[in-house]
PDB file of C-alpha atoms and ligand atoms in Angstrom:
ATOM      1  CA  UNK A 909      86.296 -92.743  80.342  1.00  0.00           C
ATOM      2  CA  UNK A 910      89.840 -91.332  80.456  1.00  0.00           C
ATOM      3  CA  UNK A 911      92.089 -91.424  83.528  1.00  0.00           C
ATOM      4  CA  UNK A 912      94.140 -88.420  82.824  1.00  0.00           C
ATOM      5  CA  UNK A 913      96.714 -89.059  85.595  1.00  0.00           C
ATOM      6  CA  UNK A 914      97.742 -92.542  86.666  1.00  0.00           C
ATOM      7  CA  UNK A 915     100.991 -94.277  87.551  1.00  0.00           C
ATOM      8  CA  UNK A 916     100.151 -97.802  86.901  1.00  0.00           C
ATOM      9  CA  UNK A 917     103.836 -98.413  85.914  1.00  0.00           C
ATOM     10  CA  UNK A 918     105.239 -98.086  89.500  1.00  0.00           C
ATOM     11  CA  UNK A 919     106.324-101.036  91.717  1.00  0.00           C
ATOM     12  CA  UNK A 920     103.175-101.092  93.594  1.00  0.00           C
ATOM     13  CA  UNK A 921     101.570-102.956  90.709  1.00  0.00           C
ATOM     14  CA  UNK A 922     104.468-105.233  89.892  1.00  0.00           C
ATOM     15  CA  UNK A 923     102.574-108.287  91.153  1.00  0.00           C
ATOM     16  CA  UNK A 924      99.411-107.944  89.421  1.00  0.00           C
ATOM     17  CA  UNK A 925      99.614-105.180  86.816  1.00  0.00           C
ATOM     18  CA  UNK A 926      97.782-107.026  83.974  1.00  0.00           C
ATOM     19  CA  UNK A 927      94.803-107.585  86.345  1.00  0.00           C
ATOM     20  CA  UNK A 928      94.681-103.950  87.191  1.00  0.00           C
ATOM     21  CA  UNK A 929      94.768-102.999  83.638  1.00  0.00           C
ATOM     22  CA  UNK A 930      91.984-105.384  82.817  1.00  0.00           C
ATOM     23  CA  UNK A 931      89.788-104.246  85.699  1.00  0.00           C
ATOM     24  CA  UNK A 932      90.410-100.686  84.310  1.00  0.00           C
ATOM     25  CA  UNK A 933      89.273-101.717  80.717  1.00  0.00           C
ATOM     26  CA  UNK A 934      86.321-103.698  82.108  1.00  0.00           C
ATOM     27  CA  UNK A 935      85.237-100.697  84.123  1.00  0.00           C
ATOM     28  CA  UNK A 936      85.158 -98.592  80.874  1.00  0.00           C
ATOM     29  CA  UNK A 937      88.513 -96.780  81.500  1.00  0.00           C
ATOM     30  CA  UNK A 938      89.958 -97.435  78.101  1.00  0.00           C
ATOM     31  CA  UNK A 939      92.467 -94.579  77.929  1.00  0.00           C
ATOM     32  CA  UNK A 940      95.114 -93.762  80.591  1.00  0.00           C
ATOM     33  CA  UNK A 941      97.584 -90.894  80.761  1.00  0.00           C
ATOM     34  CA  UNK A 942     100.891 -91.763  82.481  1.00  0.00           C
ATOM     35  CA  UNK A 943     102.684 -88.824  83.889  1.00  0.00           C
ATOM     36  CA  UNK A 944     106.370 -89.551  84.419  1.00  0.00           C
ATOM     37  CA  UNK A 945     108.254 -89.024  87.893  1.00  0.00           C
ATOM     38  CA  UNK A 946     111.899 -88.821  86.958  1.00  0.00           C
ATOM     39  CA  UNK A 947     114.817 -90.580  85.037  1.00  0.00           C
ATOM     40  CA  UNK A 948     114.171 -93.625  86.999  1.00  0.00           C
ATOM     41  CA  UNK A 949     110.584 -94.248  86.004  1.00  0.00           C
ATOM     42  CA  UNK A 950     110.846 -93.702  82.243  1.00  0.00           C
ATOM     43  CA  UNK A 951     111.747 -97.135  81.268  1.00  0.00           C
ATOM     44  CA  UNK A 952     108.894 -98.811  83.258  1.00  0.00           C
ATOM     45  CA  UNK A 953     106.336 -96.269  82.001  1.00  0.00           C
ATOM     46  CA  UNK A 954     107.235 -96.866  78.192  1.00  0.00           C
ATOM     47  CA  UNK A 955     107.294-100.680  78.811  1.00  0.00           C
ATOM     48  CA  UNK A 956     103.586-100.321  79.976  1.00  0.00           C
ATOM     49  CA  UNK A 957     102.759 -98.263  76.972  1.00  0.00           C
ATOM     50  CA  UNK A 958     104.561-100.798  74.590  1.00  0.00           C
ATOM     51  CA  UNK A 959     102.352-103.648  76.018  1.00  0.00           C
ATOM     52  CA  UNK A 960      99.156-101.755  75.727  1.00  0.00           C
ATOM     53  CA  UNK A 961      99.670 -99.099  73.062  1.00  0.00           C
ATOM     54  CA  UNK A 962      95.901 -98.297  72.521  1.00  0.00           C
ATOM     55  CA  UNK A 963      95.335 -97.780  76.219  1.00  0.00           C
ATOM     56  CA  UNK A 964      98.313 -95.901  77.646  1.00  0.00           C
ATOM     57  CA  UNK A 965      99.678 -92.548  76.681  1.00  0.00           C
ATOM     58  CA  UNK A 966     102.868 -91.548  78.286  1.00  0.00           C
ATOM     59  CA  UNK A 967     104.043 -87.851  79.274  1.00  0.00           C
ATOM     60  CA  UNK A 968     107.504 -86.824  80.148  1.00  0.00           C
ATOM     61  CA  UNK A 969     108.667 -84.435  82.887  1.00  0.00           C
ATOM     62  CA  UNK A 970     110.438 -84.109  86.151  1.00  0.00           C
ATOM     63  CA  UNK A 971     108.263 -84.230  89.211  1.00  0.00           C
ATOM     64  CA  UNK A 972     108.906 -81.522  91.787  1.00  0.00           C
ATOM     65  CA  UNK A 973     109.724 -83.875  94.717  1.00  0.00           C
ATOM     66  CA  UNK A 974     112.416 -85.303  92.452  1.00  0.00           C
ATOM     67  CA  UNK A 975     114.023 -81.891  91.964  1.00  0.00           C
ATOM     68  CA  UNK A 976     117.384 -81.977  93.824  1.00  0.00           C
ATOM     69  CA  UNK A 977     121.080 -81.642  93.381  1.00  0.00           C
ATOM     70  CA  UNK A 978     121.093 -83.663  90.129  1.00  0.00           C
ATOM     71  CA  UNK A 979     118.321 -81.521  88.510  1.00  0.00           C
ATOM     72  CA  UNK A 980     120.471 -80.646  85.482  1.00  0.00           C
ATOM     73  CA  UNK A 981     121.066 -84.295  84.554  1.00  0.00           C
ATOM     74  CA  UNK A 982     117.454 -85.076  85.347  1.00  0.00           C
ATOM     75  CA  UNK A 983     116.260 -82.397  82.875  1.00  0.00           C
ATOM     76  CA  UNK A 984     118.724 -83.602  80.262  1.00  0.00           C
ATOM     77  CA  UNK A 985     116.755 -86.836  80.245  1.00  0.00           C
ATOM     78  CA  UNK A 986     113.493 -85.022  79.837  1.00  0.00           C
ATOM     79  CA  UNK A 987     114.850 -82.995  76.944  1.00  0.00           C
ATOM     80  CA  UNK A 988     116.444 -86.088  75.305  1.00  0.00           C
ATOM     81  CA  UNK A 989     113.292 -87.987  75.630  1.00  0.00           C
ATOM     82  CA  UNK A 990     111.014 -85.218  74.249  1.00  0.00           C
ATOM     83  CA  UNK A 991     113.137 -84.925  71.142  1.00  0.00           C
ATOM     84  CA  UNK A 992     113.321 -88.744  70.712  1.00  0.00           C
ATOM     85  CA  UNK A 993     109.700 -89.930  70.487  1.00  0.00           C
ATOM     86  CA  UNK A 994     106.088 -89.045  70.739  1.00  0.00           C
ATOM     87  CA  UNK A 995     104.863 -87.808  74.217  1.00  0.00           C
ATOM     88  CA  UNK A 996     101.294 -86.566  74.994  1.00  0.00           C
ATOM     89  CA  UNK A 997     102.049 -84.156  77.527  1.00  0.00           C
ATOM     90  CA  UNK A 998     104.782 -82.722  79.784  1.00  0.00           C
ATOM     91  CA  UNK A 999     104.094 -84.067  83.381  1.00  0.00           C
ATOM     92  CA  UNK A1000     104.187 -84.277  86.035  1.00  0.00           C
ATOM     93  CA  UNK A1001     105.700 -80.880  86.785  1.00  0.00           C
ATOM     94  CA  UNK A1002     105.001 -78.336  89.451  1.00  0.00           C
ATOM     95  CA  UNK A1003     106.053 -77.156  92.832  1.00  0.00           C
ATOM     96  CA  UNK A1004     105.779 -79.026  96.150  1.00  0.00           C
ATOM     97  CA  UNK A1005     106.664 -77.190  99.301  1.00  0.00           C
ATOM     98  CA  UNK A1006     104.997 -79.754 101.723  1.00  0.00           C
ATOM     99  CA  UNK A1007     107.671 -82.289 101.752  1.00  0.00           C
ATOM    100  CA  UNK A1008     110.850 -80.185 101.598  1.00  0.00           C
ATOM    101  CA  UNK A1009     111.591 -76.423 100.887  1.00  0.00           C
ATOM    102  CA  UNK A1010     115.277 -76.999 100.420  1.00  0.00           C
ATOM    103  CA  UNK A1011     115.277 -76.758  96.526  1.00  0.00           C
ATOM    104  CA  UNK A1012     112.432 -74.291  96.274  1.00  0.00           C
ATOM    105  CA  UNK A1013     114.382 -72.092  93.869  1.00  0.00           C
ATOM    106  CA  UNK A1014     115.393 -75.001  91.711  1.00  0.00           C
ATOM    107  CA  UNK A1015     111.765 -76.396  91.667  1.00  0.00           C
ATOM    108  CA  UNK A1016     110.574 -72.861  90.483  1.00  0.00           C
ATOM    109  CA  UNK A1017     113.265 -72.799  87.741  1.00  0.00           C
ATOM    110  CA  UNK A1018     112.664 -76.448  86.659  1.00  0.00           C
ATOM    111  CA  UNK A1019     108.978 -75.882  86.598  1.00  0.00           C
ATOM    112  CA  UNK A1020     109.248 -72.806  84.292  1.00  0.00           C
ATOM    113  CA  UNK A1021     111.755 -74.564  81.948  1.00  0.00           C
ATOM    114  CA  UNK A1022     109.190 -77.428  81.503  1.00  0.00           C
ATOM    115  CA  UNK A1023     106.491 -74.970  80.845  1.00  0.00           C
ATOM    116  CA  UNK A1024     108.595 -73.357  78.126  1.00  0.00           C
ATOM    117  CA  UNK A1025     109.381 -76.811  76.765  1.00  0.00           C
ATOM    118  CA  UNK A1026     105.869 -77.771  76.682  1.00  0.00           C
ATOM    119  CA  UNK A1027     105.068 -74.532  74.676  1.00  0.00           C
ATOM    120  CA  UNK A1028     107.807 -75.408  72.217  1.00  0.00           C
ATOM    121  CA  UNK A1029     106.323 -78.907  71.589  1.00  0.00           C
ATOM    122  CA  UNK A1030     102.747 -77.761  71.913  1.00  0.00           C
ATOM    123  CA  UNK A1031     102.076 -80.346  74.541  1.00  0.00           C
ATOM    124  CA  UNK A1032      99.637 -79.957  77.439  1.00  0.00           C
ATOM    125  CA  UNK A1033     101.099 -80.104  80.887  1.00  0.00           C
ATOM    126  CA  UNK A1034     100.019 -81.924  83.998  1.00  0.00           C
ATOM    127  CA  UNK A1035     100.758 -79.720  87.063  1.00  0.00           C
ATOM    128  CA  UNK A1036     101.236 -80.743  90.659  1.00  0.00           C
ATOM    129  CA  UNK A1037     100.935 -78.156  93.456  1.00  0.00           C
ATOM    130  CA  UNK A1038     101.127 -78.756  97.122  1.00  0.00           C
ATOM    131  CA  UNK A1039     101.371 -75.579  99.427  1.00  0.00           C
ATOM    132  CA  UNK A1040     102.500 -73.705  96.340  1.00  0.00           C
ATOM    133  CA  UNK A1041      99.243 -72.713  94.518  1.00  0.00           C
ATOM    134  CA  UNK A1042      99.917 -68.967  94.485  1.00  0.00           C
ATOM    135  CA  UNK A1043     103.380 -69.481  93.082  1.00  0.00           C
ATOM    136  CA  UNK A1044     102.513 -71.979  90.500  1.00  0.00           C
ATOM    137  CA  UNK A1045      99.530 -70.003  89.049  1.00  0.00           C
ATOM    138  CA  UNK A1046     101.687 -66.884  89.069  1.00  0.00           C
ATOM    139  CA  UNK A1047     104.346 -68.676  86.964  1.00  0.00           C
ATOM    140  CA  UNK A1048     101.670 -70.174  84.631  1.00  0.00           C
ATOM    141  CA  UNK A1049     100.200 -66.691  84.109  1.00  0.00           C
ATOM    142  CA  UNK A1050     103.716 -65.365  83.251  1.00  0.00           C
ATOM    143  CA  UNK A1051     104.199 -68.041  80.697  1.00  0.00           C
ATOM    144  CA  UNK A1052     100.672 -68.018  79.363  1.00  0.00           C
ATOM    145  CA  UNK A1053     100.211 -68.135  75.561  1.00  0.00           C
ATOM    146  CA  UNK A1054      97.881 -69.789  73.275  1.00  0.00           C
ATOM    147  CA  UNK A1055     100.255 -72.767  73.280  1.00  0.00           C
ATOM    148  CA  UNK A1056     100.179 -73.305  76.880  1.00  0.00           C
ATOM    149  CA  UNK A1057      97.400 -75.670  78.061  1.00  0.00           C
ATOM    150  CA  UNK A1058      97.078 -78.198  80.748  1.00  0.00           C
ATOM    151  CA  UNK A1059      95.601 -79.620  83.808  1.00  0.00           C
ATOM    152  CA  UNK A1060      95.906 -78.692  87.517  1.00  0.00           C
ATOM    153  CA  UNK A1061      96.106 -82.310  88.598  1.00  0.00           C
ATOM    154  CA  UNK A1062      94.378 -83.317  91.865  1.00  0.00           C
ATOM    155  CA  UNK A1063      92.521 -79.986  92.160  1.00  0.00           C
ATOM    156  CA  UNK A1064      91.571 -79.537  95.934  1.00  0.00           C
ATOM    157  CA  UNK A1065      91.275 -75.730  96.152  1.00  0.00           C
ATOM    158  CA  UNK A1066      88.526 -73.364  96.953  1.00  0.00           C
ATOM    159  CA  UNK A1067      86.138 -71.679  94.381  1.00  0.00           C
ATOM    160  CA  UNK A1068      88.482 -68.728  94.132  1.00  0.00           C
ATOM    161  CA  UNK A1069      91.274 -71.037  93.034  1.00  0.00           C
ATOM    162  CA  UNK A1070      88.897 -72.741  90.488  1.00  0.00           C
ATOM    163  CA  UNK A1071      88.061 -69.257  89.012  1.00  0.00           C
ATOM    164  CA  UNK A1072      91.763 -68.363  88.761  1.00  0.00           C
ATOM    165  CA  UNK A1073      92.469 -71.716  86.944  1.00  0.00           C
ATOM    166  CA  UNK A1074      89.499 -71.053  84.590  1.00  0.00           C
ATOM    167  CA  UNK A1075      90.965 -67.704  83.810  1.00  0.00           C
ATOM    168  CA  UNK A1076      94.099 -69.320  82.493  1.00  0.00           C
ATOM    169  CA  UNK A1077      92.098 -71.801  80.395  1.00  0.00           C
ATOM    170  CA  UNK A1078      93.510 -74.848  82.198  1.00  0.00           C
ATOM    171  CA  UNK A1079      91.322 -77.564  83.320  1.00  0.00           C
ATOM    172  CA  UNK A1080      91.101 -79.118  86.796  1.00  0.00           C
ATOM    173  CA  UNK A1081      91.824 -82.817  87.515  1.00  0.00           C
ATOM    174  CA  UNK A1082      89.217 -84.252  89.861  1.00  0.00           C
ATOM    175  CA  UNK A1083      90.352 -87.361  91.739  1.00  0.00           C
ATOM    176  CA  UNK A1084      89.640 -89.370  94.772  1.00  0.00           C
ATOM    177  CA  UNK A1085      89.445 -86.383  97.256  1.00  0.00           C
ATOM    178  CA  UNK A1086      86.010 -85.426  95.778  1.00  0.00           C
ATOM    179  CA  UNK A1087      84.612 -88.569  97.505  1.00  0.00           C
ATOM    180  CA  UNK A1088      85.883 -87.528 100.932  1.00  0.00           C
ATOM    181  CA  UNK A1089      82.970 -85.863 102.762  1.00  0.00           C
ATOM    182  CA  UNK A1090      85.120 -83.726 104.857  1.00  0.00           C
ATOM    183  CA  UNK A1091      87.238 -82.310 101.869  1.00  0.00           C
ATOM    184  CA  UNK A1092      84.463 -79.941 100.768  1.00  0.00           C
ATOM    185  CA  UNK A1093      85.563 -80.445  97.247  1.00  0.00           C
ATOM    186  CA  UNK A1094      82.202 -81.764  95.993  1.00  0.00           C
ATOM    187  CA  UNK A1095      80.680 -78.423  97.163  1.00  0.00           C
ATOM    188  CA  UNK A1096      83.239 -76.401  95.517  1.00  0.00           C
ATOM    189  CA  UNK A1097      82.774 -78.157  92.254  1.00  0.00           C
ATOM    190  CA  UNK A1098      79.101 -78.133  92.267  1.00  0.00           C
ATOM    191  CA  UNK A1099      78.879 -74.828  90.204  1.00  0.00           C
ATOM    192  CA  UNK A1100      82.100 -75.367  88.124  1.00  0.00           C
ATOM    193  CA  UNK A1101      80.905 -76.063  84.511  1.00  0.00           C
ATOM    194  CA  UNK A1102      82.054 -79.706  83.375  1.00  0.00           C
ATOM    195  CA  UNK A1103      83.769 -78.120  80.505  1.00  0.00           C
ATOM    196  CA  UNK A1104      86.675 -77.202  82.811  1.00  0.00           C
ATOM    197  CA  UNK A1105      87.114 -80.668  84.496  1.00  0.00           C
ATOM    198  CA  UNK A1106      88.827 -83.889  83.626  1.00  0.00           C
ATOM    199  CA  UNK A1107      88.852 -87.108  85.654  1.00  0.00           C
ATOM    200  CA  UNK A1108      91.896 -88.823  87.259  1.00  0.00           C
ATOM    201  CA  UNK A1109      92.934 -91.300  89.944  1.00  0.00           C
ATOM    202  CA  UNK A1110      96.563 -90.615  90.501  1.00  0.00           C
ATOM    203  CA  UNK A1111      96.800 -94.264  91.267  1.00  0.00           C
ATOM    204  CA  UNK A1112      98.331 -95.757  93.512  1.00  0.00           C
ATOM    205  CA  UNK A1113      97.630 -92.853  95.662  1.00  0.00           C
ATOM    206  CA  UNK A1114      94.655 -90.826  96.693  1.00  0.00           C
ATOM    207  CA  UNK A1115      92.191 -93.808  96.722  1.00  0.00           C
ATOM    208  CA  UNK A1116      88.425 -92.757  96.664  1.00  0.00           C
ATOM    209  CA  UNK A1117      85.837 -94.046  98.936  1.00  0.00           C
ATOM    210  CA  UNK A1118      84.851 -96.788  99.355  1.00  0.00           C
ATOM    211  CA  UNK A1119      88.491 -98.094  99.003  1.00  0.00           C
ATOM    212  CA  UNK A1120      90.032 -95.208 100.888  1.00  0.00           C
ATOM    213  CA  UNK A1121      93.220 -96.165 102.613  1.00  0.00           C
ATOM    214  CA  UNK A1122      94.022 -99.074 100.192  1.00  0.00           C
ATOM    215  CA  UNK A1123      95.912 -99.084  96.969  1.00  0.00           C
ATOM    216  CA  UNK A1124      94.211 -96.942  94.306  1.00  0.00           C
ATOM    217  CA  UNK A1125      93.878 -98.119  90.600  1.00  0.00           C
ATOM    218  CA  UNK A1126      92.326 -96.620  87.477  1.00  0.00           C
ATOM    219  CA  UNK A1127      89.169 -98.857  87.635  1.00  0.00           C
ATOM    220  CA  UNK A1128      88.121 -96.717  90.619  1.00  0.00           C
ATOM    221  CA  UNK A1129      87.684 -93.711  88.283  1.00  0.00           C
ATOM    222  CA  UNK A1130      83.907 -94.603  88.248  1.00  0.00           C
ATOM    223  CA  UNK A1131      83.571 -93.731  92.059  1.00  0.00           C
ATOM    224  CA  UNK A1132      85.046 -90.323  91.195  1.00  0.00           C
ATOM    225  CA  UNK A1133      82.563 -89.893  88.294  1.00  0.00           C
ATOM    226  CA  UNK A1134      79.741 -91.028  90.489  1.00  0.00           C
ATOM    227  CA  UNK A1135      80.570 -88.383  93.353  1.00  0.00           C
ATOM    228  CA  UNK A1136      81.060 -85.653  90.758  1.00  0.00           C
ATOM    229  CA  UNK A1137      77.735 -86.429  89.140  1.00  0.00           C
ATOM    230  CA  UNK A1138      75.900 -86.496  92.492  1.00  0.00           C
ATOM    231  CA  UNK A1139      77.518 -83.316  93.520  1.00  0.00           C
ATOM    232  CA  UNK A1140      76.317 -81.499  90.243  1.00  0.00           C
ATOM    233  CA  UNK A1141      72.979 -83.275  90.191  1.00  0.00           C
ATOM    234  CA  UNK A1142      73.515 -84.660  86.678  1.00  0.00           C
ATOM    235  CA  UNK A1143      73.940 -88.118  85.274  1.00  0.00           C
ATOM    236  CA  UNK A1144      77.159 -90.218  85.488  1.00  0.00           C
ATOM    237  CA  UNK A1145      76.769 -90.748  81.693  1.00  0.00           C
ATOM    238  CA  UNK A1146      76.985 -86.919  81.287  1.00  0.00           C
ATOM    239  CA  UNK A1147      80.086 -86.585  83.389  1.00  0.00           C
ATOM    240  CA  UNK A1148      81.757 -89.453  81.415  1.00  0.00           C
ATOM    241  CA  UNK A1149      80.974 -87.955  78.094  1.00  0.00           C
ATOM    242  CA  UNK A1150      81.923 -84.402  78.667  1.00  0.00           C
ATOM    243  CA  UNK A1151      85.093 -85.231  80.579  1.00  0.00           C
ATOM    244  CA  UNK A1152      86.167 -87.769  78.141  1.00  0.00           C
ATOM    245  CA  UNK A1153      85.701 -85.222  75.312  1.00  0.00           C
ATOM    246  CA  UNK A1154      87.696 -82.686  77.280  1.00  0.00           C
ATOM    247  CA  UNK A1155      90.487 -85.104  77.909  1.00  0.00           C
ATOM    248  CA  UNK A1156      90.631 -86.224  74.274  1.00  0.00           C
ATOM    249  CA  UNK A1157      90.854 -82.799  72.972  1.00  0.00           C
ATOM    250  CA  UNK A1158      93.477 -81.547  75.534  1.00  0.00           C
ATOM    251  CA  UNK A1159      95.848 -84.510  75.158  1.00  0.00           C
ATOM    252  CA  UNK A1160      95.060 -85.148  71.385  1.00  0.00           C
ATOM    253  CA  UNK A1161      94.723 -88.733  71.919  1.00  0.00           C
ATOM    254  CA  UNK A1162      94.085 -89.674  68.399  1.00  0.00           C
ATOM    255  CA  UNK A1163      97.203 -91.425  67.379  1.00  0.00           C
ATOM    256  CA  UNK A1164      96.498 -91.235  63.787  1.00  0.00           C
ATOM    257  CA  UNK A1165      97.703 -87.586  63.503  1.00  0.00           C
ATOM    258  CA  UNK A1166     101.186 -88.430  64.933  1.00  0.00           C
TER     259      UNK A1166
HETATM  260 NI1   NI B1541     100.826 -88.085  90.110  1.00  0.00          NI
END
């Protein structure tokens, strides 16, 4: 299985990171995409990749909640990195109007800039939306070309939102929220073809049942796969196979063609 969105490089794992990685590998999660947050997280993210190069695949990007007064310098780091070495995606990027609307204009501009950068480098994007879905999908549609692909990470929307995403050719990242009964997400995803879905944990956040409320980790991807399979009335194996294939293709995880 592939965890298409996990932050195992953050400080929440500094005590037991190797054990967390081993539990993921033992659970059959052998490839993990690492979305960046901002300039301060790049070093730790790349250190994790360096330690386990077959298992971790870094992305570069500026997270919307890190967009502030210094966004110019922050974007310089993103640009410098993307020219300097191989990345597997541009992320995580997007718009978040839940925590703070102060920098809404900057968030929009930085999001668009990063979509354009992704197209130039032919990299998929990992998109974060919070109280911003309409704006985000509008900007994606304005920038949409054959070279723009990606994931709406942590999809929690309604069926209409799923259809709007499918129209763009983007995938939906299914995470821990699908295991929450009151979320209605399992019901929404019931009729969405697996071809449009990838799995993710967003560790250390958004922990699935039965560990809801605790720290999340990539080995818990199995609970997400199980809930998605149950919702769709198919086998876990089928969920694993198709979502793995979707992620491999989208993020081009075959390192041989670097
Ligand atoms: Ni994230």
